[in-house]
mmCIF file of C-alpha atoms in Angstrom:
data_model
loop_
_atom_site.group_PDB
_atom_site.id
_atom_site.type_symbol
_atom_site.label_atom_id
_atom_site.label_comp_id
_atom_site.label_asym_id
_atom_site.label_seq_id
_atom_site.Cartn_x
_atom_site.Cartn_y
_atom_site.Cartn_z
ATOM 1 C CA MET G 20 44.027 -57.416 -185.343
ATOM 2 C CA LYS G 21 41.895 -54.301 -184.925
ATOM 3 C CA SER G 22 41.864 -52.840 -181.412
ATOM 4 C CA GLU G 23 38.671 -52.716 -179.376
ATOM 5 C CA TRP G 24 37.392 -49.254 -178.490
ATOM 6 C CA ASN G 25 34.834 -47.648 -176.179
ATOM 7 C CA LYS G 26 33.229 -44.246 -176.340
ATOM 8 C CA LEU G 27 33.666 -42.057 -173.278
ATOM 9 C CA ASP G 28 30.882 -42.149 -170.720
ATOM 10 C CA ASN G 29 28.962 -38.911 -170.327
ATOM 11 C CA ALA G 30 30.713 -37.754 -167.162
ATOM 12 C CA ALA G 31 34.127 -38.331 -168.765
ATOM 13 C CA LYS G 32 33.571 -36.186 -171.845
ATOM 14 C CA ILE G 33 34.519 -32.927 -170.147
ATOM 15 C CA PHE G 34 37.798 -34.072 -168.564
ATOM 16 C CA PRO G 35 40.100 -34.010 -171.630
ATOM 17 C CA ALA G 36 39.013 -30.438 -172.342
ATOM 18 C CA ALA G 37 39.081 -29.366 -168.690
ATOM 19 C CA GLN G 38 42.474 -30.755 -167.710
ATOM 20 C CA SER G 39 45.449 -28.421 -167.337
ATOM 21 C CA LYS G 40 48.677 -28.233 -165.371
ATOM 22 C CA LYS G 41 46.766 -26.330 -162.694
ATOM 23 C CA ASP G 42 44.007 -28.933 -162.502
ATOM 24 C CA THR G 43 45.109 -32.258 -163.951
ATOM 25 C CA GLN G 44 41.818 -34.134 -163.349
ATOM 26 C CA VAL G 45 43.886 -36.862 -161.687
ATOM 27 C CA PHE G 46 43.201 -38.516 -158.374
ATOM 28 C CA ARG G 47 45.428 -40.576 -156.136
ATOM 29 C CA PHE G 48 44.190 -43.529 -154.093
ATOM 30 C CA SER G 49 46.726 -44.941 -151.643
ATOM 31 C CA CYS G 50 47.053 -47.874 -149.291
ATOM 32 C CA GLU G 51 49.531 -47.746 -146.432
ATOM 33 C CA LEU G 52 50.800 -51.138 -145.298
ATOM 34 C CA TYR G 53 52.710 -52.051 -142.159
ATOM 35 C CA LYS G 54 55.611 -53.509 -144.154
ATOM 36 C CA THR G 55 57.844 -52.093 -146.886
ATOM 37 C CA VAL G 56 56.543 -52.675 -150.413
ATOM 38 C CA ASN G 57 58.337 -55.205 -152.615
ATOM 39 C CA LYS G 58 58.595 -53.647 -156.093
ATOM 40 C CA ASP G 59 58.749 -56.920 -158.040
ATOM 41 C CA LEU G 60 55.710 -58.361 -156.292
ATOM 42 C CA LEU G 61 53.817 -55.109 -156.792
ATOM 43 C CA GLN G 62 54.652 -55.265 -160.512
ATOM 44 C CA LYS G 63 53.236 -58.805 -160.709
ATOM 45 C CA ALA G 64 50.149 -57.785 -158.717
ATOM 46 C CA THR G 65 49.574 -54.803 -161.026
ATOM 47 C CA GLU G 66 49.729 -56.989 -164.131
ATOM 48 C CA ASP G 67 47.343 -59.504 -162.550
ATOM 49 C CA THR G 68 44.925 -56.748 -161.557
ATOM 50 C CA LEU G 69 44.940 -55.249 -165.038
ATOM 51 C CA GLU G 70 43.688 -58.564 -166.420
ATOM 52 C CA GLU G 71 40.591 -58.136 -164.241
ATOM 53 C CA PHE G 72 39.888 -54.573 -165.441
ATOM 54 C CA ASP G 73 39.924 -54.472 -169.243
ATOM 55 C CA ILE G 74 38.884 -50.823 -169.357
ATOM 56 C CA PHE G 75 42.139 -49.884 -167.571
ATOM 57 C CA LYS G 76 44.086 -51.205 -170.581
ATOM 58 C CA SER G 77 42.852 -48.209 -172.569
ATOM 59 C CA ILE G 78 44.608 -45.199 -174.014
ATOM 60 C CA LEU G 79 42.791 -41.999 -174.984
ATOM 61 C CA ARG G 80 42.391 -41.201 -178.669
ATOM 62 C CA ARG G 81 40.991 -38.178 -180.496
ATOM 63 C CA GLY G 82 38.400 -38.733 -183.190
ATOM 64 C CA LEU G 83 36.890 -36.167 -185.523
ATOM 65 C CA PHE G 84 33.839 -35.678 -183.303
ATOM 66 C CA TRP G 85 34.589 -37.362 -179.946
ATOM 67 C CA TYR G 86 37.389 -38.725 -177.811
ATOM 68 C CA TYR G 87 37.352 -42.480 -177.362
ATOM 69 C CA LEU G 88 39.155 -45.189 -175.377
ATOM 70 C CA GLU G 89 41.219 -47.653 -177.407
ATOM 71 C CA GLU G 90 42.416 -50.973 -176.026
ATOM 72 C CA SER G 91 46.207 -51.151 -175.761
ATOM 73 C CA ASP G 92 48.795 -53.826 -175.037
ATOM 74 C CA ILE G 93 51.018 -51.340 -173.168
ATOM 75 C CA LYS G 94 52.429 -52.894 -170.022
ATOM 76 C CA PRO G 95 52.121 -50.846 -166.822
ATOM 77 C CA ILE G 96 55.509 -50.225 -165.201
ATOM 78 C CA VAL G 97 55.571 -49.894 -161.422
ATOM 79 C CA ARG G 98 57.956 -47.167 -160.250
ATOM 80 C CA GLU G 99 59.064 -45.730 -156.955
ATOM 81 C CA GLU G 100 57.223 -42.457 -156.395
ATOM 82 C CA TYR G 101 58.911 -39.835 -158.561
ATOM 83 C CA LYS G 102 56.640 -36.789 -158.821
ATOM 84 C CA ILE G 103 54.174 -34.710 -156.829
ATOM 85 C CA PRO G 104 50.723 -36.219 -156.197
ATOM 86 C CA CYS G 105 48.134 -35.968 -158.962
ATOM 87 C CA SER G 106 50.531 -34.839 -161.690
ATOM 88 C CA LEU G 107 49.475 -34.894 -165.353
ATOM 89 C CA ILE G 108 48.910 -38.360 -166.796
ATOM 90 C CA TYR G 109 47.304 -37.671 -170.174
ATOM 91 C CA GLN G 110 49.267 -35.701 -172.744
ATOM 92 C CA ARG G 111 47.808 -35.307 -176.208
ATOM 93 C CA ASN G 112 50.713 -36.632 -178.272
ATOM 94 C CA ASN G 113 52.002 -39.147 -175.751
ATOM 95 C CA HIS G 114 49.777 -42.205 -175.882
ATOM 96 C CA LYS G 115 50.096 -44.151 -172.653
ATOM 97 C CA LEU G 116 47.905 -45.841 -170.077
ATOM 98 C CA LEU G 117 45.611 -43.548 -168.118
ATOM 99 C CA PHE G 118 46.760 -44.774 -164.718
ATOM 100 C CA GLU G 119 50.028 -45.268 -162.853
ATOM 101 C CA VAL G 120 51.046 -47.441 -159.910
ATOM 102 C CA THR G 121 53.875 -46.182 -157.720
ATOM 103 C CA TYR G 122 55.154 -46.950 -154.242
ATOM 104 C CA TYR G 123 57.124 -45.280 -151.476
ATOM 105 C CA ARG G 124 58.351 -47.289 -148.505
ATOM 106 C CA ASN G 125 55.189 -48.995 -147.220
ATOM 107 C CA ARG G 126 52.697 -47.090 -149.390
ATOM 108 C CA ILE G 127 51.066 -48.210 -152.652
ATOM 109 C CA ASN G 128 49.728 -45.398 -154.861
ATOM 110 C CA LEU G 129 47.233 -45.598 -157.714
ATOM 111 C CA GLU G 130 46.868 -42.436 -159.791
ATOM 112 C CA VAL G 131 44.122 -42.269 -162.408
ATOM 113 C CA PHE G 132 42.995 -39.765 -165.029
ATOM 114 C CA HIS G 133 39.323 -39.073 -164.313
ATOM 115 C CA VAL G 134 38.326 -39.833 -167.918
ATOM 116 C CA LEU G 135 38.862 -43.527 -167.156
ATOM 117 C CA THR G 136 36.902 -43.981 -163.938
ATOM 118 C CA ASP G 137 35.502 -42.319 -160.842
ATOM 119 C CA GLY G 138 36.311 -42.720 -157.157
ATOM 120 C CA THR G 139 34.423 -45.976 -156.735
ATOM 121 C CA GLY G 140 36.005 -47.545 -159.811
ATOM 122 C CA ALA G 141 39.481 -46.466 -158.748
ATOM 123 C CA MET G 142 39.005 -47.765 -155.216
ATOM 124 C CA ASN G 143 37.816 -51.133 -156.519
ATOM 125 C CA PHE G 144 40.933 -51.342 -158.692
ATOM 126 C CA LEU G 145 43.176 -50.440 -155.734
ATOM 127 C CA LYS G 146 41.452 -52.926 -153.422
ATOM 128 C CA THR G 147 41.971 -55.679 -155.990
ATOM 129 C CA LEU G 148 45.592 -54.602 -156.464
ATOM 130 C CA VAL G 149 46.298 -54.648 -152.720
ATOM 131 C CA SER G 150 44.580 -58.021 -152.372
ATOM 132 C CA ASN G 151 46.673 -59.475 -155.197
ATOM 133 C CA TYR G 152 49.834 -57.971 -153.710
ATOM 134 C CA LEU G 153 49.216 -59.297 -150.192
ATOM 135 C CA THR G 154 48.439 -62.747 -151.611
ATOM 136 C CA LEU G 155 51.956 -62.736 -153.091
ATOM 137 C CA ALA G 156 53.820 -60.875 -150.349
ATOM 138 C CA GLU G 157 52.247 -62.413 -147.256
ATOM 139 C CA ASN G 158 51.171 -65.782 -148.652
ATOM 140 C CA VAL G 159 47.613 -65.231 -147.443
ATOM 141 C CA GLU G 160 44.592 -66.816 -149.052
ATOM 142 C CA ASP G 161 42.901 -64.583 -151.614
ATOM 143 C CA SER G 162 39.289 -64.726 -150.497
ATOM 144 C CA GLY G 163 38.369 -61.948 -152.920
ATOM 145 C CA VAL G 164 37.386 -58.331 -152.402
ATOM 146 C CA ASP G 165 33.715 -57.367 -152.241
ATOM 147 C CA TYR G 166 33.494 -56.563 -155.944
ATOM 148 C CA ASP G 167 31.715 -59.278 -157.890
ATOM 149 C CA ALA G 168 31.507 -58.235 -161.537
ATOM 150 C CA SER G 169 32.394 -59.717 -164.892
ATOM 151 C CA SER G 170 34.833 -57.998 -167.221
ATOM 152 C CA THR G 171 31.930 -56.868 -169.403
ATOM 153 C CA GLN G 172 30.030 -55.447 -166.434
ATOM 154 C CA LYS G 173 33.109 -53.532 -165.294
ATOM 155 C CA SER G 174 33.312 -51.878 -168.724
ATOM 156 C CA ASP G 175 29.612 -50.968 -168.889
ATOM 157 C CA ASP G 176 28.513 -47.377 -169.509
ATOM 158 C CA SER G 177 25.846 -47.026 -166.828
ATOM 159 C CA PHE G 178 24.841 -43.564 -168.035
ATOM 160 C CA SER G 179 23.630 -45.123 -171.287
ATOM 161 C CA LYS G 180 21.861 -47.874 -169.375
ATOM 162 C CA TYR G 181 19.792 -45.479 -167.272
ATOM 163 C CA TYR G 182 19.261 -42.725 -169.845
ATOM 164 C CA SER G 183 15.497 -42.476 -170.370
ATOM 165 C CA GLY G 184 15.485 -40.073 -173.305
ATOM 166 C CA LYS G 185 13.120 -37.756 -171.456
ATOM 167 C CA ILE G 186 13.633 -34.018 -171.413
ATOM 168 C CA SER G 187 14.598 -33.348 -167.817
ATOM 169 C CA SER G 188 13.114 -30.524 -165.805
ATOM 170 C CA LYS G 189 14.995 -27.255 -165.619
ATOM 171 C CA GLN G 190 18.254 -27.633 -163.738
ATOM 172 C CA GLU G 191 18.936 -25.377 -160.784
ATOM 173 C CA ASN G 192 20.844 -22.206 -161.549
ATOM 174 C CA ASN G 193 23.767 -22.105 -159.138
ATOM 175 C CA PRO G 194 24.841 -18.582 -158.140
ATOM 176 C CA VAL G 195 28.422 -17.347 -158.140
ATOM 177 C CA ALA G 196 29.993 -18.610 -154.908
ATOM 178 C CA TYR G 197 32.502 -17.165 -152.482
ATOM 179 C CA LYS G 198 36.001 -17.724 -153.836
ATOM 180 C CA ILE G 199 38.952 -18.602 -151.629
ATOM 181 C CA VAL G 200 41.920 -16.460 -152.620
ATOM 182 C CA GLY G 201 45.577 -16.381 -151.640
ATOM 183 C CA ARG G 202 49.119 -16.932 -152.826
ATOM 184 C CA LYS G 203 49.785 -20.254 -154.513
ATOM 185 C CA TYR G 204 52.852 -22.426 -154.858
ATOM 186 C CA PRO G 205 54.930 -21.969 -158.007
ATOM 187 C CA ASP G 206 54.952 -24.676 -160.683
ATOM 188 C CA ASP G 207 51.397 -25.721 -159.769
ATOM 189 C CA LYS G 208 52.592 -27.706 -156.747
ATOM 190 C CA LEU G 209 49.796 -29.560 -154.982
ATOM 191 C CA LYS G 210 49.852 -29.410 -151.199
ATOM 192 C CA VAL G 211 48.518 -32.435 -149.320
ATOM 193 C CA ILE G 212 47.461 -32.409 -145.663
ATOM 194 C CA ASN G 213 46.022 -35.625 -144.274
ATOM 195 C CA GLY G 214 44.283 -36.183 -140.957
ATOM 196 C CA MET G 215 43.412 -39.561 -139.474
ATOM 197 C CA VAL G 216 40.620 -39.805 -136.892
ATOM 198 C CA ASP G 217 38.442 -42.387 -135.157
ATOM 199 C CA VAL G 218 35.401 -42.821 -137.396
ATOM 200 C CA LYS G 219 33.185 -43.779 -134.440
ATOM 201 C CA LYS G 220 33.850 -40.455 -132.734
ATOM 202 C CA VAL G 221 32.998 -38.537 -135.899
ATOM 203 C CA LEU G 222 29.790 -40.537 -136.308
ATOM 204 C CA GLU G 223 28.860 -39.923 -132.672
ATOM 205 C CA GLU G 224 29.346 -36.192 -133.170
ATOM 206 C CA SER G 225 27.312 -36.312 -136.394
ATOM 207 C CA HIS G 226 24.459 -38.106 -134.667
ATOM 208 C CA LYS G 227 24.265 -35.384 -132.006
ATOM 209 C CA TYR G 228 22.917 -33.207 -134.810
ATOM 210 C CA ASN G 229 20.836 -36.000 -136.388
ATOM 211 C CA ALA G 230 23.038 -35.664 -139.451
ATOM 212 C CA THR G 231 25.008 -37.908 -141.756
ATOM 213 C CA LEU G 232 28.793 -37.950 -141.617
ATOM 214 C CA THR G 233 28.897 -36.137 -144.973
ATOM 215 C CA ALA G 234 26.589 -33.373 -143.737
ATOM 216 C CA PHE G 235 28.508 -32.945 -140.478
ATOM 217 C CA LEU G 236 31.935 -32.747 -142.132
ATOM 218 C CA SER G 237 30.564 -30.401 -144.805
ATOM 219 C CA ALA G 238 29.379 -28.122 -142.002
ATOM 220 C CA VAL G 239 32.804 -28.250 -140.335
ATOM 221 C CA LEU G 240 34.372 -27.324 -143.677
ATOM 222 C CA ILE G 241 31.957 -24.422 -144.205
ATOM 223 C CA LYS G 242 32.525 -23.175 -140.653
ATOM 224 C CA SER G 243 36.291 -23.318 -141.198
ATOM 225 C CA ILE G 244 35.966 -21.270 -144.384
ATOM 226 C CA ILE G 245 33.723 -18.713 -142.651
ATOM 227 C CA ASP G 246 36.121 -18.397 -139.708
ATOM 228 C CA GLU G 247 38.993 -17.589 -142.099
ATOM 229 C CA MET G 248 36.932 -15.371 -144.397
ATOM 230 C CA PRO G 249 37.596 -11.604 -144.430
ATOM 231 C CA VAL G 250 34.803 -9.803 -142.547
ATOM 232 C CA ARG G 251 34.083 -7.629 -145.588
ATOM 233 C CA SER G 252 33.276 -10.761 -147.644
ATOM 234 C CA LYS G 253 30.748 -12.315 -145.278
ATOM 235 C CA GLY G 254 27.235 -12.450 -146.628
ATOM 236 C CA LYS G 255 28.067 -11.207 -150.121
ATOM 237 C CA LYS G 256 28.114 -14.618 -151.810
ATOM 238 C CA PRO G 257 27.094 -18.083 -150.633
ATOM 239 C CA ILE G 258 29.656 -20.678 -149.663
ATOM 240 C CA THR G 259 29.068 -23.598 -152.007
ATOM 241 C CA ILE G 260 30.451 -27.089 -151.445
ATOM 242 C CA LEU G 261 30.448 -29.357 -154.486
ATOM 243 C CA ILE G 262 29.746 -32.974 -153.515
ATOM 244 C CA PRO G 263 30.169 -35.844 -156.014
ATOM 245 C CA VAL G 264 27.413 -38.438 -155.669
ATOM 246 C CA ASN G 265 28.019 -42.136 -156.334
ATOM 247 C CA LEU G 266 25.041 -43.091 -158.489
ATOM 248 C CA ARG G 267 25.627 -46.790 -157.764
ATOM 249 C CA ASN G 268 24.033 -46.152 -154.366
ATOM 250 C CA PHE G 269 20.757 -45.368 -156.163
ATOM 251 C CA PHE G 270 20.867 -47.381 -159.393
ATOM 252 C CA PRO G 271 22.286 -50.931 -159.596
ATOM 253 C CA SER G 272 25.676 -50.884 -161.314
ATOM 254 C CA VAL G 273 29.052 -52.570 -160.891
ATOM 255 C CA SER G 274 30.733 -50.554 -163.631
ATOM 256 C CA ALA G 275 34.379 -49.628 -163.121
ATOM 257 C CA ARG G 276 33.827 -46.515 -165.237
ATOM 258 C CA ASN G 277 32.452 -43.118 -164.259
ATOM 259 C CA PHE G 278 28.973 -43.256 -162.780
ATOM 260 C CA PHE G 279 28.525 -40.201 -160.604
ATOM 261 C CA CYS G 280 26.906 -36.789 -160.636
ATOM 262 C CA LEU G 281 27.527 -33.529 -158.806
ATOM 263 C CA THR G 282 25.376 -31.769 -156.242
ATOM 264 C CA TYR G 283 25.835 -28.219 -154.985
ATOM 265 C CA ILE G 284 25.339 -27.512 -151.274
ATOM 266 C CA GLN G 285 24.958 -23.795 -150.589
ATOM 267 C CA TYR G 286 25.151 -21.896 -147.328
ATOM 268 C CA ASP G 287 24.104 -18.240 -147.211
ATOM 269 C CA ILE G 288 25.608 -16.511 -144.167
ATOM 270 C CA LYS G 289 23.356 -13.493 -144.579
ATOM 271 C CA LYS G 290 20.265 -15.702 -144.463
ATOM 272 C CA HIS G 291 21.273 -18.357 -141.933
ATOM 273 C CA GLY G 292 23.956 -16.769 -139.731
ATOM 274 C CA GLU G 293 27.054 -18.428 -138.285
ATOM 275 C CA ASP G 294 25.561 -20.877 -135.781
ATOM 276 C CA PHE G 295 27.085 -24.327 -136.323
ATOM 277 C CA GLU G 296 23.926 -26.264 -135.510
ATOM 278 C CA THR G 297 22.098 -24.242 -138.166
ATOM 279 C CA MET G 298 24.849 -25.043 -140.667
ATOM 280 C CA VAL G 299 24.473 -28.771 -140.081
ATOM 281 C CA ASP G 300 20.687 -28.583 -140.318
ATOM 282 C CA VAL G 301 20.715 -26.555 -143.563
ATOM 283 C CA ILE G 302 23.243 -28.885 -145.204
ATOM 284 C CA ASN G 303 21.534 -32.060 -144.022
ATOM 285 C CA THR G 304 18.186 -30.801 -145.335
ATOM 286 C CA GLN G 305 19.664 -29.948 -148.736
ATOM 287 C CA LEU G 306 21.322 -33.342 -149.066
ATOM 288 C CA LYS G 307 18.108 -35.192 -148.194
ATOM 289 C CA SER G 308 16.198 -33.128 -150.746
ATOM 290 C CA LYS G 309 18.690 -33.520 -153.585
ATOM 291 C CA LEU G 310 19.716 -37.142 -153.131
ATOM 292 C CA LYS G 311 16.519 -38.764 -154.343
ATOM 293 C CA ALA G 312 16.387 -41.281 -157.173
ATOM 294 C CA GLU G 313 13.866 -39.336 -159.259
ATOM 295 C CA LYS G 314 15.968 -36.163 -159.129
ATOM 296 C CA LEU G 315 19.153 -38.051 -159.896
ATOM 297 C CA LEU G 316 17.500 -39.699 -162.911
ATOM 298 C CA GLY G 317 16.846 -36.204 -164.215
ATOM 299 C CA THR G 318 20.530 -35.434 -163.779
ATOM 300 C CA ILE G 319 21.478 -38.570 -165.739
ATOM 301 C CA ASP G 320 19.157 -37.472 -168.543
ATOM 302 C CA THR G 321 20.741 -34.016 -168.535
ATOM 303 C CA TYR G 322 24.265 -35.452 -168.706
ATOM 304 C CA SER G 323 23.284 -37.820 -171.522
ATOM 305 C CA ALA G 324 21.166 -35.417 -173.561
ATOM 306 C CA VAL G 325 24.210 -33.569 -174.897
ATOM 307 C CA GLU G 326 25.609 -36.719 -176.493
ATOM 308 C CA HIS G 327 22.262 -37.613 -178.045
ATOM 309 C CA ASN G 328 21.682 -34.153 -179.495
ATOM 310 C CA VAL G 329 21.931 -34.366 -183.304
ATOM 311 C CA ILE G 330 23.613 -30.986 -183.690
ATOM 312 C CA THR G 331 26.166 -31.717 -180.975
ATOM 313 C CA ARG G 332 27.102 -34.979 -182.658
ATOM 314 C CA ILE G 333 28.242 -33.316 -185.873
ATOM 315 C CA VAL G 334 30.211 -30.492 -184.238
ATOM 316 C CA PRO G 335 33.979 -31.138 -184.665
ATOM 317 C CA LEU G 336 35.878 -32.141 -181.534
ATOM 318 C CA VAL G 337 38.077 -29.046 -181.587
ATOM 319 C CA VAL G 338 34.953 -26.882 -181.326
ATOM 320 C CA LYS G 339 33.447 -29.095 -178.619
ATOM 321 C CA ASP G 340 36.674 -28.799 -176.611
ATOM 322 C CA PHE G 341 36.576 -25.016 -176.836
ATOM 323 C CA PHE G 342 33.045 -24.744 -175.485
ATOM 324 C CA LEU G 343 33.503 -27.496 -172.889
ATOM 325 C CA ARG G 344 36.525 -25.637 -171.560
ATOM 326 C CA ILE G 345 34.481 -22.465 -171.208
ATOM 327 C CA ALA G 346 31.591 -24.368 -169.595
ATOM 328 C CA TYR G 347 33.948 -25.964 -167.079
ATOM 329 C CA ARG G 348 35.438 -22.611 -166.107
ATOM 330 C CA MET G 349 32.012 -21.036 -165.768
ATOM 331 C CA SER G 350 30.768 -23.887 -163.581
ATOM 332 C CA GLY G 351 33.813 -23.416 -161.362
ATOM 333 C CA ARG G 352 32.563 -19.942 -160.452
ATOM 334 C CA ALA G 353 29.702 -21.598 -158.560
ATOM 335 C CA VAL G 354 32.051 -23.590 -156.294
ATOM 336 C CA THR G 355 33.963 -22.593 -153.160
ATOM 337 C CA ALA G 356 35.385 -26.029 -152.328
ATOM 338 C CA THR G 357 34.731 -29.712 -153.001
ATOM 339 C CA PHE G 358 34.116 -32.572 -150.571
ATOM 340 C CA SER G 359 34.230 -36.157 -151.833
ATOM 341 C CA ASN G 360 33.343 -38.927 -149.382
ATOM 342 C CA ILE G 361 34.386 -42.292 -150.830
ATOM 343 C CA GLY G 362 32.857 -44.147 -147.891
ATOM 344 C CA ILE G 363 33.843 -47.391 -146.185
ATOM 345 C CA VAL G 364 36.677 -49.459 -147.667
ATOM 346 C CA LYS G 365 36.280 -53.182 -147.007
ATOM 347 C CA MET G 366 39.020 -55.744 -147.512
ATOM 348 C CA PRO G 367 39.084 -59.510 -146.874
ATOM 349 C CA GLU G 368 39.250 -59.938 -143.093
ATOM 350 C CA ASN G 369 42.422 -62.022 -143.249
ATOM 351 C CA MET G 370 44.232 -59.080 -144.900
ATOM 352 C CA ASN G 371 43.229 -56.290 -142.509
ATOM 353 C CA LYS G 372 46.151 -56.901 -140.154
ATOM 354 C CA PHE G 373 48.618 -56.030 -142.937
ATOM 355 C CA ILE G 374 46.953 -52.702 -143.784
ATOM 356 C CA LYS G 375 47.183 -49.475 -141.797
ATOM 357 C CA CYS G 376 44.874 -47.233 -143.832
ATOM 358 C CA PHE G 377 43.586 -46.041 -147.191
ATOM 359 C CA ASP G 378 43.490 -42.415 -148.296
ATOM 360 C CA VAL G 379 42.400 -40.337 -151.273
ATOM 361 C CA TYR G 380 43.570 -37.080 -152.881
ATOM 362 C CA ILE G 381 42.275 -35.233 -155.936
ATOM 363 C CA SER G 382 43.832 -32.510 -158.071
ATOM 364 C CA THR G 383 42.253 -29.078 -157.740
ATOM 365 C CA ASP G 384 42.817 -25.404 -158.364
ATOM 366 C CA LYS G 385 40.577 -24.620 -155.383
ATOM 367 C CA LEU G 386 40.293 -26.492 -152.066
ATOM 368 C CA GLN G 387 39.410 -30.183 -152.030
ATOM 369 C CA LEU G 388 38.596 -32.512 -149.136
ATOM 370 C CA CYS G 389 38.383 -36.295 -149.604
ATOM 371 C CA SER G 390 37.515 -38.918 -147.024
ATOM 372 C CA CYS G 391 37.344 -42.681 -146.701
ATOM 373 C CA SER G 392 37.328 -45.072 -143.767
ATOM 374 C CA PHE G 393 38.967 -48.415 -143.139
ATOM 375 C CA ASP G 394 38.957 -50.609 -140.041
ATOM 376 C CA GLY G 395 37.599 -47.858 -137.792
ATOM 377 C CA LYS G 396 39.952 -45.141 -139.050
ATOM 378 C CA LEU G 397 38.702 -42.202 -141.124
ATOM 379 C CA THR G 398 41.228 -40.371 -143.296
ATOM 380 C CA LEU G 399 40.545 -36.762 -144.249
ATOM 381 C CA GLY G 400 42.767 -35.592 -147.095
ATOM 382 C CA PHE G 401 42.989 -31.937 -148.122
ATOM 383 C CA THR G 402 44.571 -30.862 -151.400
ATOM 384 C CA SER G 403 45.138 -27.320 -152.616
ATOM 385 C CA GLN G 404 47.725 -25.109 -154.292
ATOM 386 C CA PHE G 405 47.386 -22.359 -151.683
ATOM 387 C CA ILE G 406 50.457 -21.680 -149.552
ATOM 388 C CA SER G 407 48.295 -20.842 -146.548
ATOM 389 C CA SER G 408 46.870 -23.814 -144.656
ATOM 390 C CA ASP G 409 44.697 -21.768 -142.311
ATOM 391 C CA ILE G 410 41.401 -23.305 -143.435
ATOM 392 C CA GLU G 411 42.710 -26.867 -143.197
ATOM 393 C CA MET G 412 44.178 -26.263 -139.732
ATOM 394 C CA ARG G 413 40.963 -24.580 -138.605
ATOM 395 C CA PHE G 414 39.051 -27.657 -139.823
ATOM 396 C CA PHE G 415 41.172 -30.066 -137.793
ATOM 397 C CA ARG G 416 41.128 -27.804 -134.709
ATOM 398 C CA GLU G 417 37.335 -27.815 -134.905
ATOM 399 C CA LEU G 418 37.410 -31.617 -134.717
ATOM 400 C CA THR G 419 39.872 -31.692 -131.805
ATOM 401 C CA SER G 420 37.751 -29.134 -129.927
ATOM 402 C CA ARG G 421 34.984 -31.734 -130.057
ATOM 403 C CA GLY G 422 37.160 -34.435 -128.524
ATOM 404 C CA ILE G 423 38.204 -36.019 -131.819
ATOM 405 C CA ASP G 424 41.959 -36.645 -131.848
ATOM 406 C CA VAL G 425 43.675 -36.051 -135.193
ATOM 407 C CA GLU G 426 46.918 -37.583 -136.489
ATOM 408 C CA LEU G 427 48.324 -35.190 -139.111
ATOM 409 C CA THR G 428 50.732 -35.778 -141.999
ATOM 410 C CA SER G 429 51.664 -33.560 -144.950
ATOM 411 C CA ASN G 430 53.905 -33.369 -148.004
ATOM 412 C CA ILE G 431 55.124 -29.884 -147.024
ATOM 413 C CA HIS G 432 57.264 -28.442 -144.241
ATOM 414 C CA ASP G 433 55.940 -26.129 -141.530
ATOM 415 C CA ASP G 434 57.843 -23.145 -142.928
ATOM 416 C CA GLU G 435 56.185 -23.664 -146.319
ATOM 417 C CA ARG G 436 52.727 -24.102 -144.779
ATOM 418 C CA ASN G 437 52.834 -20.884 -142.813
ATOM 419 C CA ASP G 438 54.781 -18.715 -145.241
#
């Protein structure tokens, strides 16, 4: 019988061309339980979860003009964690599923190639997986996670749904941003530093500045970068934080595929100075201005226009890959660091007592911060390949100086971090 296939959504088209050993385009979503994970039950839970997410059964294929997702009957194999976070998943001549489930002690890990889904889709898969696992392991009633969608809806391409066909207004031209430099680990090792804080305290601090949590933490990140920046570099280029935006918050969608866009938040030291309150105000104002439905619709049209362009359609894939790779590298020049806020993770109330926390990490060749909250705890996960952790430590010290206690963990030793 002929396999079903799906074209890539518009956000996904760049990831096969952009991925490399230095930036794998893979993210890891994890759930830490209070008890040790049972491998056999996790295997059963993974198979059950896959039946609820048909799009996750896909492998990536190359066509003459486009990549596409092809349905596969490959069975996912749960393994004990065996490699560094966010390692390569997709390899051109090795057709396999675009996600992996691993475990280590009391932690369940889901790693996903970004071509398959975005942060919201991955978190919904992990929540369903954890719910299925706890139903088996703890014999608790499965009251269902807060994700009500049919299999067809989960596989929808929401970019196509909301594409208007209009020619969008001219997109903003983002200037070259300040670039963090320093020695990196050999073999493209990804360093992970995770901080856990009380989400209420962070929200209270944010509200002192009449700002959102995203704006406040973005300001803390920018301040940390400025504090560690060489004096000679200050004011020459803006510090630009790239923030992924979940379009489901603006346009109804329950798709498990990519449905996000990117917004650039810029801070010019020469223009605004180094006062923290000013940083928060500038960032908060930019976010309010950019996160409006009409502007985001224009972004959707821009993303989708490339696919609908007649000339682009007939260009061979090998040529598309070449130019997409260049475009991705050029766009990276406009970014200092990235901050992705996944938001609140909700699980069935009868399962909360078995779960300590959720956390998120994303591959990067720069500096990446990810956050999500569960049951009053906010996890702040930094990833980078830089040996120095000065910016990350400065970030967490800034929080503690404001009365926010931080519980730190990392995948590296102190001697490696400060080498």
